[in-house]
Each structure stands twice: as structure tokens, then as C-alpha cells.
Amino acid sequence: MSIFAKEIVDEGGSYFEFTGAGYGVLVAVMLLALLGACFLSGRREAKGKGRKFGTRQLVFSAMAMALGMVTSMIKVVDMPMGGSVTLFSMFFICLVGYWYGLRGGLMTAAAYGILQLIVDPYVISIPQMLTDYIFAFGALGLSGIFSKSKNGLIKGYLAGVMGRYFFTVLSGMIFFANYASGYDMPVLLYSLVYNGAYMGPEAAVTLLLAAFPPVSRGLAKVKAMAVGE
């Protein structure tokens, strides 16, 4: 571990910090995971199991991104070190994966992360920027895994939110570990609690609303329009 990480000891306890080599490996692994998911999805489309990227998909994806950006600015709770409870912003991005599958979902979600970086940046280093914006927001596209499953919207939304939660917790452990000592908490627990405090309530309310029969029926009709059925 000495090549990729070093132990930092302060009055609040100890935690690990990545070295330059560690950051490089972390970014490489994340990029490979993202590219691998896109490649596997692309192979499915090449075999005729997916939908071709066209004007309809571009328009609906752009509309979902616009709604996601607007609702992300309506912050019910704004956390001090980044993150907020918004007006269902994650839901609109997860919709794209539900409509068009994993590849379309990941591409749109990653583009949404770039927009968030431009509009509301909180950057302390390039690895942190990649983790919090490209990978965390990009993970919302994991909703595409369940695009053809029964109750795919609910499953996909949970997959997308958990994917984003994973990367934000990882970011908290790596880049914001020093804040944990102020609360006398282990770094992992602090990151889990902090990021769950804003992501959890938004996800819970969204799921309750999406499961409401009139809303679910309406969303099914929107999907039919989005995919041209």
C-alpha cells in the first residue's frame, strides 16, 4: 500500500491518503469501468438488441438533462461541503437510462455531470473533480441496466442512486477525510452519514412518488413516446 497510499495521523485519528500513483490507478479503474459498460452495451446494440441513437433520443435526453439542471437548482437542503436535497433532479437523469438502456443512460449522465461542474463547481483537485462530477453523476446512468425489466424504473432509479452514492462516499473518504475528526467519527462512517443525509431523503420521496399508480402510468406513457412505441 505504500506505493499507492500513505497513512496520515493527526489528533483526530488516522486515515489513508492516495499518492500520485494511487490517484492514477483510481482514475484509470473508473475510466475502464465506464468505458467497459459503454462497450458491452454497444455490443448489445450491434446485435440488434438495443435502439439506435437518433433524433428522438437526442431530444428526449436533452429535455431530461434540462429538467435535471433546473430542478438541481431548487435546493430544499444545501449541505456545507457539497451535496443537496433537490427537487427530484436525479430522477430526470435516471429516466434516460430507463428509456434507452445502459449506454444512453451513461452518456447522458456523464454529460450532465460535466454541466454540473460548469454551473456549480466545487473542485479541490482533478481526481476529486472526476470522482464527484463525472463518475458520481455518470453513475446515475446505471438505471439503464433495468430498462427492460419489470418495475424497471424503480429498480433503475435505485441502481443509479446507489451508484452515485458509492462514488460520493468514496470521494468523502479520500478527499474530505479530515472533516471526520471534527465529529469524532471513523472516515467511512462519516462519509456514509454525510452523503446519505442528502441523497437518502430525496431518493425516498422520489420512490414514493414514482410508485404512486397515476404517476407510474403517466411515466409509462412518456417512455412509450420516448422510444417511439
PDB file of C-alpha atoms in Angstrom:
ATOM      1  CA  MET A   1       0.000   0.000   0.000  1.00  0.00           C
ATOM      2  CA  SER A   2       2.985   2.349   0.409  1.00  0.00           C
ATOM      3  CA  ILE A   3       3.166   2.918  -3.357  1.00  0.00           C
ATOM      4  CA  PHE A   4      -0.498   3.842  -3.753  1.00  0.00           C
ATOM      5  CA  ALA A   5      -1.463   5.266  -0.351  1.00  0.00           C
ATOM      6  CA  LYS A   6       0.082   6.718   2.787  1.00  0.00           C
ATOM      7  CA  GLU A   7      -1.273   6.857   6.299  1.00  0.00           C
ATOM      8  CA  ILE A   8      -1.996  10.302   7.734  1.00  0.00           C
ATOM      9  CA  VAL A   9      -2.089  10.602  11.523  1.00  0.00           C
ATOM     10  CA  ASP A  10      -3.488  13.664  13.286  1.00  0.00           C
ATOM     11  CA  GLU A  11      -5.109  14.465  16.610  1.00  0.00           C
ATOM     12  CA  GLY A  12      -8.449  13.125  15.360  1.00  0.00           C
ATOM     13  CA  GLY A  13      -7.071   9.726  14.431  1.00  0.00           C
ATOM     14  CA  SER A  14      -5.574   8.246  11.269  1.00  0.00           C
ATOM     15  CA  TYR A  15      -6.706   7.828   7.675  1.00  0.00           C
ATOM     16  CA  PHE A  16      -5.213   6.886   4.341  1.00  0.00           C
ATOM     17  CA  GLU A  17      -4.456   9.321   1.548  1.00  0.00           C
ATOM     18  CA  PHE A  18      -3.666   8.274  -2.013  1.00  0.00           C
ATOM     19  CA  THR A  19      -0.269   9.023  -3.501  1.00  0.00           C
ATOM     20  CA  GLY A  20       0.099  10.264  -7.083  1.00  0.00           C
ATOM     21  CA  ALA A  21       0.317   6.666  -8.266  1.00  0.00           C
ATOM     22  CA  GLY A  22      -2.769   5.800  -6.243  1.00  0.00           C
ATOM     23  CA  TYR A  23      -4.770   8.617  -7.818  1.00  0.00           C
ATOM     24  CA  GLY A  24      -3.663   7.487 -11.249  1.00  0.00           C
ATOM     25  CA  VAL A  25      -4.777   3.906 -10.644  1.00  0.00           C
ATOM     26  CA  LEU A  26      -8.106   5.059  -9.187  1.00  0.00           C
ATOM     27  CA  VAL A  27      -8.902   7.245 -12.193  1.00  0.00           C
ATOM     28  CA  ALA A  28      -7.784   4.523 -14.625  1.00  0.00           C
ATOM     29  CA  VAL A  29     -10.012   1.910 -12.972  1.00  0.00           C
ATOM     30  CA  MET A  30     -13.026   4.226 -13.005  1.00  0.00           C
ATOM     31  CA  LEU A  31     -12.498   5.145 -16.642  1.00  0.00           C
ATOM     32  CA  LEU A  32     -12.104   1.496 -17.624  1.00  0.00           C
ATOM     33  CA  ALA A  33     -15.310   0.624 -15.775  1.00  0.00           C
ATOM     34  CA  LEU A  34     -17.224   3.391 -17.545  1.00  0.00           C
ATOM     35  CA  LEU A  35     -15.796   2.545 -20.973  1.00  0.00           C
ATOM     36  CA  GLY A  36     -16.380  -1.146 -20.375  1.00  0.00           C
ATOM     37  CA  ALA A  37     -20.037  -0.569 -19.594  1.00  0.00           C
ATOM     38  CA  CYS A  38     -20.433   1.504 -22.748  1.00  0.00           C
ATOM     39  CA  PHE A  39     -18.617  -1.156 -24.810  1.00  0.00           C
ATOM     40  CA  LEU A  40     -20.766  -4.003 -23.527  1.00  0.00           C
ATOM     41  CA  SER A  41     -23.903  -2.008 -24.167  1.00  0.00           C
ATOM     42  CA  GLY A  42     -22.632  -1.126 -27.624  1.00  0.00           C
ATOM     43  CA  ARG A  43     -22.150  -4.819 -28.444  1.00  0.00           C
ATOM     44  CA  ARG A  44     -25.760  -5.477 -27.494  1.00  0.00           C
ATOM     45  CA  GLU A  45     -26.907  -2.727 -29.833  1.00  0.00           C
ATOM     46  CA  ALA A  46     -24.738  -4.118 -32.625  1.00  0.00           C
ATOM     47  CA  LYS A  47     -26.563  -7.429 -32.288  1.00  0.00           C
ATOM     48  CA  GLY A  48     -29.899  -5.691 -32.681  1.00  0.00           C
ATOM     49  CA  LYS A  49     -30.874  -5.843 -29.032  1.00  0.00           C
ATOM     50  CA  GLY A  50     -30.731  -2.124 -28.474  1.00  0.00           C
ATOM     51  CA  ARG A  51     -32.058   1.011 -30.108  1.00  0.00           C
ATOM     52  CA  LYS A  52     -30.090   3.206 -32.462  1.00  0.00           C
ATOM     53  CA  PHE A  53     -29.165   6.683 -31.297  1.00  0.00           C
ATOM     54  CA  GLY A  54     -31.373   9.097 -33.232  1.00  0.00           C
ATOM     55  CA  THR A  55     -33.115  12.463 -33.173  1.00  0.00           C
ATOM     56  CA  ARG A  56     -35.872  11.317 -30.834  1.00  0.00           C
ATOM     57  CA  GLN A  57     -33.355  10.045 -28.280  1.00  0.00           C
ATOM     58  CA  LEU A  58     -31.311  13.230 -28.569  1.00  0.00           C
ATOM     59  CA  VAL A  59     -34.366  15.410 -27.973  1.00  0.00           C
ATOM     60  CA  PHE A  60     -35.722  13.435 -25.029  1.00  0.00           C
ATOM     61  CA  SER A  61     -32.278  13.107 -23.456  1.00  0.00           C
ATOM     62  CA  ALA A  62     -31.705  16.853 -23.782  1.00  0.00           C
ATOM     63  CA  MET A  63     -35.101  17.558 -22.215  1.00  0.00           C
ATOM     64  CA  ALA A  64     -34.316  15.257 -19.283  1.00  0.00           C
ATOM     65  CA  MET A  65     -30.941  16.942 -18.777  1.00  0.00           C
ATOM     66  CA  ALA A  66     -32.567  20.376 -18.857  1.00  0.00           C
ATOM     67  CA  LEU A  67     -35.156  19.319 -16.282  1.00  0.00           C
ATOM     68  CA  GLY A  68     -32.411  17.787 -14.165  1.00  0.00           C
ATOM     69  CA  MET A  69     -30.383  21.011 -14.252  1.00  0.00           C
ATOM     70  CA  VAL A  70     -33.350  23.223 -13.395  1.00  0.00           C
ATOM     71  CA  THR A  71     -34.543  21.028 -10.526  1.00  0.00           C
ATOM     72  CA  SER A  72     -30.983  20.681  -9.178  1.00  0.00           C
ATOM     73  CA  MET A  73     -31.013  24.428  -8.586  1.00  0.00           C
ATOM     74  CA  ILE A  74     -34.114  24.126  -6.387  1.00  0.00           C
ATOM     75  CA  LYS A  75     -32.346  23.051  -3.209  1.00  0.00           C
ATOM     76  CA  VAL A  76     -34.523  22.012  -0.309  1.00  0.00           C
ATOM     77  CA  VAL A  77     -31.440  21.411   1.860  1.00  0.00           C
ATOM     78  CA  ASP A  78     -27.947  22.618   0.939  1.00  0.00           C
ATOM     79  CA  MET A  79     -25.086  20.782   2.649  1.00  0.00           C
ATOM     80  CA  PRO A  80     -21.979  22.720   3.797  1.00  0.00           C
ATOM     81  CA  MET A  81     -19.338  20.621   1.981  1.00  0.00           C
ATOM     82  CA  GLY A  82     -21.295  19.973  -1.202  1.00  0.00           C
ATOM     83  CA  GLY A  83     -24.421  17.997  -2.000  1.00  0.00           C
ATOM     84  CA  SER A  84     -28.060  18.939  -1.531  1.00  0.00           C
ATOM     85  CA  VAL A  85     -31.600  17.642  -1.392  1.00  0.00           C
ATOM     86  CA  THR A  86     -33.111  18.806  -4.677  1.00  0.00           C
ATOM     87  CA  LEU A  87     -36.474  18.695  -6.394  1.00  0.00           C
ATOM     88  CA  PHE A  88     -36.105  15.196  -7.953  1.00  0.00           C
ATOM     89  CA  SER A  89     -33.091  16.149 -10.105  1.00  0.00           C
ATOM     90  CA  MET A  90     -31.540  12.649 -10.009  1.00  0.00           C
ATOM     91  CA  PHE A  91     -34.815  11.148 -11.192  1.00  0.00           C
ATOM     92  CA  PHE A  92     -34.828  13.008 -14.510  1.00  0.00           C
ATOM     93  CA  ILE A  93     -31.325  11.784 -15.340  1.00  0.00           C
ATOM     94  CA  CYS A  94     -32.182   8.193 -14.375  1.00  0.00           C
ATOM     95  CA  LEU A  95     -35.147   8.377 -16.730  1.00  0.00           C
ATOM     96  CA  VAL A  96     -32.826   8.431 -19.740  1.00  0.00           C
ATOM     97  CA  GLY A  97     -31.322   5.073 -18.804  1.00  0.00           C
ATOM     98  CA  TYR A  98     -34.830   3.707 -18.217  1.00  0.00           C
ATOM     99  CA  TRP A  99     -35.817   4.852 -21.702  1.00  0.00           C
ATOM    100  CA  TYR A 100     -32.719   4.000 -23.744  1.00  0.00           C
ATOM    101  CA  GLY A 101     -30.648   1.484 -21.818  1.00  0.00           C
ATOM    102  CA  LEU A 102     -27.223   1.499 -20.219  1.00  0.00           C
ATOM    103  CA  ARG A 103     -25.187   3.149 -22.971  1.00  0.00           C
ATOM    104  CA  GLY A 104     -27.570   6.050 -23.494  1.00  0.00           C
ATOM    105  CA  GLY A 105     -28.001   6.446 -19.751  1.00  0.00           C
ATOM    106  CA  LEU A 106     -24.271   6.569 -19.006  1.00  0.00           C
ATOM    107  CA  MET A 107     -23.540   9.005 -21.825  1.00  0.00           C
ATOM    108  CA  THR A 108     -26.298  11.386 -20.774  1.00  0.00           C
ATOM    109  CA  ALA A 109     -25.479  11.155 -17.078  1.00  0.00           C
ATOM    110  CA  ALA A 110     -21.777  11.834 -17.701  1.00  0.00           C
ATOM    111  CA  ALA A 111     -22.691  14.860 -19.831  1.00  0.00           C
ATOM    112  CA  TYR A 112     -24.957  16.011 -17.013  1.00  0.00           C
ATOM    113  CA  GLY A 113     -22.008  15.721 -14.622  1.00  0.00           C
ATOM    114  CA  ILE A 114     -19.961  17.991 -16.894  1.00  0.00           C
ATOM    115  CA  LEU A 115     -22.795  20.551 -16.887  1.00  0.00           C
ATOM    116  CA  GLN A 116     -22.937  20.413 -13.087  1.00  0.00           C
ATOM    117  CA  LEU A 117     -19.192  21.014 -12.996  1.00  0.00           C
ATOM    118  CA  ILE A 118     -19.573  24.091 -15.196  1.00  0.00           C
ATOM    119  CA  VAL A 119     -22.585  25.539 -13.386  1.00  0.00           C
ATOM    120  CA  ASP A 120     -21.829  24.697  -9.742  1.00  0.00           C
ATOM    121  CA  PRO A 121     -18.201  23.623  -9.319  1.00  0.00           C
ATOM    122  CA  TYR A 122     -16.601  22.532  -6.041  1.00  0.00           C
ATOM    123  CA  VAL A 123     -13.106  21.415  -7.006  1.00  0.00           C
ATOM    124  CA  ILE A 124     -10.061  20.806  -4.827  1.00  0.00           C
ATOM    125  CA  SER A 125      -8.164  18.512  -7.228  1.00  0.00           C
ATOM    126  CA  ILE A 126      -8.577  16.814 -10.592  1.00  0.00           C
ATOM    127  CA  PRO A 127      -9.148  13.323  -9.096  1.00  0.00           C
ATOM    128  CA  GLN A 128     -11.812  14.754  -6.778  1.00  0.00           C
ATOM    129  CA  MET A 129     -13.433  16.558  -9.697  1.00  0.00           C
ATOM    130  CA  LEU A 130     -13.582  13.359 -11.729  1.00  0.00           C
ATOM    131  CA  THR A 131     -14.971  11.343  -8.823  1.00  0.00           C
ATOM    132  CA  ASP A 132     -17.614  13.856  -7.709  1.00  0.00           C
ATOM    133  CA  TYR A 133     -18.797  15.017 -11.119  1.00  0.00           C
ATOM    134  CA  ILE A 134     -18.005  12.620 -13.962  1.00  0.00           C
ATOM    135  CA  PHE A 135     -18.209   9.310 -12.102  1.00  0.00           C
ATOM    136  CA  ALA A 136     -20.763  10.134  -9.389  1.00  0.00           C
ATOM    137  CA  PHE A 137     -23.264  11.838 -11.682  1.00  0.00           C
ATOM    138  CA  GLY A 138     -22.360   9.480 -14.513  1.00  0.00           C
ATOM    139  CA  ALA A 139     -23.334   6.534 -12.308  1.00  0.00           C
ATOM    140  CA  LEU A 140     -26.958   7.714 -12.459  1.00  0.00           C
ATOM    141  CA  GLY A 141     -26.916   6.167 -15.929  1.00  0.00           C
ATOM    142  CA  LEU A 142     -26.762   2.724 -14.319  1.00  0.00           C
ATOM    143  CA  SER A 143     -30.545   2.960 -14.337  1.00  0.00           C
ATOM    144  CA  GLY A 144     -30.232   1.603 -17.876  1.00  0.00           C
ATOM    145  CA  ILE A 145     -29.400  -1.843 -16.532  1.00  0.00           C
ATOM    146  CA  PHE A 146     -33.090  -2.352 -15.781  1.00  0.00           C
ATOM    147  CA  SER A 147     -34.578  -0.602 -18.806  1.00  0.00           C
ATOM    148  CA  LYS A 148     -36.369  -3.759 -19.926  1.00  0.00           C
ATOM    149  CA  SER A 149     -37.148  -5.245 -16.526  1.00  0.00           C
ATOM    150  CA  LYS A 150     -40.455  -5.351 -14.725  1.00  0.00           C
ATOM    151  CA  ASN A 151     -40.630  -2.308 -12.440  1.00  0.00           C
ATOM    152  CA  GLY A 152     -37.534  -1.165 -14.297  1.00  0.00           C
ATOM    153  CA  LEU A 153     -37.974   2.478 -13.348  1.00  0.00           C
ATOM    154  CA  ILE A 154     -37.880   1.764  -9.617  1.00  0.00           C
ATOM    155  CA  LYS A 155     -35.002  -0.721  -9.924  1.00  0.00           C
ATOM    156  CA  GLY A 156     -33.104   1.565 -12.285  1.00  0.00           C
ATOM    157  CA  TYR A 157     -33.519   4.604 -10.059  1.00  0.00           C
ATOM    158  CA  LEU A 158     -32.211   2.644  -7.074  1.00  0.00           C
ATOM    159  CA  ALA A 159     -29.238   1.411  -9.135  1.00  0.00           C
ATOM    160  CA  GLY A 160     -28.435   4.939 -10.300  1.00  0.00           C
ATOM    161  CA  VAL A 161     -28.707   6.476  -6.838  1.00  0.00           C
ATOM    162  CA  MET A 162     -26.638   3.712  -5.251  1.00  0.00           C
ATOM    163  CA  GLY A 163     -24.014   4.167  -7.961  1.00  0.00           C
ATOM    164  CA  ARG A 164     -23.798   7.872  -7.249  1.00  0.00           C
ATOM    165  CA  TYR A 165     -23.777   7.188  -3.513  1.00  0.00           C
ATOM    166  CA  PHE A 166     -20.840   4.813  -3.927  1.00  0.00           C
ATOM    167  CA  PHE A 167     -18.703   7.435  -5.653  1.00  0.00           C
ATOM    168  CA  THR A 168     -19.652  10.260  -3.286  1.00  0.00           C
ATOM    169  CA  VAL A 169     -18.825   8.068  -0.287  1.00  0.00           C
ATOM    170  CA  LEU A 170     -15.526   7.172  -1.942  1.00  0.00           C
ATOM    171  CA  SER A 171     -14.819  10.855  -2.524  1.00  0.00           C
ATOM    172  CA  GLY A 172     -15.621  11.669   1.092  1.00  0.00           C
ATOM    173  CA  MET A 173     -13.236   9.003   2.323  1.00  0.00           C
ATOM    174  CA  ILE A 174     -10.392  10.088   0.069  1.00  0.00           C
ATOM    175  CA  PHE A 175     -10.670  13.848  -0.336  1.00  0.00           C
ATOM    176  CA  PHE A 176     -12.619  15.036   2.717  1.00  0.00           C
ATOM    177  CA  ALA A 177     -11.375  12.606   5.365  1.00  0.00           C
ATOM    178  CA  ASN A 178     -10.029  15.406   7.570  1.00  0.00           C
ATOM    179  CA  TYR A 179     -13.585  16.556   8.361  1.00  0.00           C
ATOM    180  CA  ALA A 180     -14.356  13.246  10.082  1.00  0.00           C
ATOM    181  CA  SER A 181     -12.066  14.034  13.022  1.00  0.00           C
ATOM    182  CA  GLY A 182     -14.186  17.088  13.873  1.00  0.00           C
ATOM    183  CA  TYR A 183     -17.143  14.783  14.510  1.00  0.00           C
ATOM    184  CA  ASP A 184     -15.070  12.071  16.248  1.00  0.00           C
ATOM    185  CA  MET A 185     -16.188   9.529  13.649  1.00  0.00           C
ATOM    186  CA  PRO A 186     -14.356   6.956  11.520  1.00  0.00           C
ATOM    187  CA  VAL A 187     -13.805   8.239   7.998  1.00  0.00           C
ATOM    188  CA  LEU A 188     -16.034   5.628   6.342  1.00  0.00           C
ATOM    189  CA  LEU A 189     -18.919   6.197   8.752  1.00  0.00           C
ATOM    190  CA  TYR A 190     -18.652   9.963   8.366  1.00  0.00           C
ATOM    191  CA  SER A 191     -18.783   9.735   4.581  1.00  0.00           C
ATOM    192  CA  LEU A 192     -21.698   7.284   4.659  1.00  0.00           C
ATOM    193  CA  VAL A 193     -23.711   9.501   7.012  1.00  0.00           C
ATOM    194  CA  TYR A 194     -22.888  12.814   5.348  1.00  0.00           C
ATOM    195  CA  ASN A 195     -23.733  11.710   1.812  1.00  0.00           C
ATOM    196  CA  GLY A 196     -26.707   9.664   2.912  1.00  0.00           C
ATOM    197  CA  ALA A 197     -28.123  12.684   4.735  1.00  0.00           C
ATOM    198  CA  TYR A 198     -28.959  14.469   1.494  1.00  0.00           C
ATOM    199  CA  MET A 199     -29.219  11.625  -1.008  1.00  0.00           C
ATOM    200  CA  GLY A 200     -31.413   9.374   1.125  1.00  0.00           C
ATOM    201  CA  PRO A 201     -34.360  11.748   1.732  1.00  0.00           C
ATOM    202  CA  GLU A 202     -34.533  12.783  -1.918  1.00  0.00           C
ATOM    203  CA  ALA A 203     -34.437   9.151  -3.067  1.00  0.00           C
ATOM    204  CA  ALA A 204     -37.127   8.095  -0.566  1.00  0.00           C
ATOM    205  CA  VAL A 205     -39.563  10.843  -1.594  1.00  0.00           C
ATOM    206  CA  THR A 206     -38.885  10.195  -5.288  1.00  0.00           C
ATOM    207  CA  LEU A 207     -39.562   6.476  -4.965  1.00  0.00           C
ATOM    208  CA  LEU A 208     -42.822   7.098  -3.116  1.00  0.00           C
ATOM    209  CA  LEU A 209     -43.972   9.475  -5.839  1.00  0.00           C
ATOM    210  CA  ALA A 210     -42.876   7.188  -8.702  1.00  0.00           C
ATOM    211  CA  ALA A 211     -44.719   4.240  -7.144  1.00  0.00           C
ATOM    212  CA  PHE A 212     -48.000   6.184  -6.984  1.00  0.00           C
ATOM    213  CA  PRO A 213     -50.237   4.483  -9.632  1.00  0.00           C
ATOM    214  CA  PRO A 214     -51.268   7.610 -11.621  1.00  0.00           C
ATOM    215  CA  VAL A 215     -47.645   8.753 -11.748  1.00  0.00           C
ATOM    216  CA  SER A 216     -46.312   5.337 -12.784  1.00  0.00           C
ATOM    217  CA  ARG A 217     -48.917   5.085 -15.547  1.00  0.00           C
ATOM    218  CA  GLY A 218     -48.006   8.541 -16.786  1.00  0.00           C
ATOM    219  CA  LEU A 219     -44.308   7.708 -16.797  1.00  0.00           C
ATOM    220  CA  ALA A 220     -45.016   4.524 -18.773  1.00  0.00           C
ATOM    221  CA  LYS A 221     -46.749   6.635 -21.426  1.00  0.00           C
ATOM    222  CA  VAL A 222     -43.798   9.036 -21.506  1.00  0.00           C
ATOM    223  CA  LYS A 223     -41.436   6.099 -22.081  1.00  0.00           C
ATOM    224  CA  ALA A 224     -43.608   4.896 -24.962  1.00  0.00           C
ATOM    225  CA  MET A 225     -43.303   8.360 -26.520  1.00  0.00           C
ATOM    226  CA  ALA A 226     -39.542   8.482 -25.892  1.00  0.00           C
ATOM    227  CA  VAL A 227     -38.853   5.166 -27.601  1.00  0.00           C
ATOM    228  CA  GLY A 228     -41.448   5.609 -30.330  1.00  0.00           C
ATOM    229  CA  GLU A 229     -43.757   2.746 -29.383  1.00  0.00           C
TER     230      GLU A 229
END
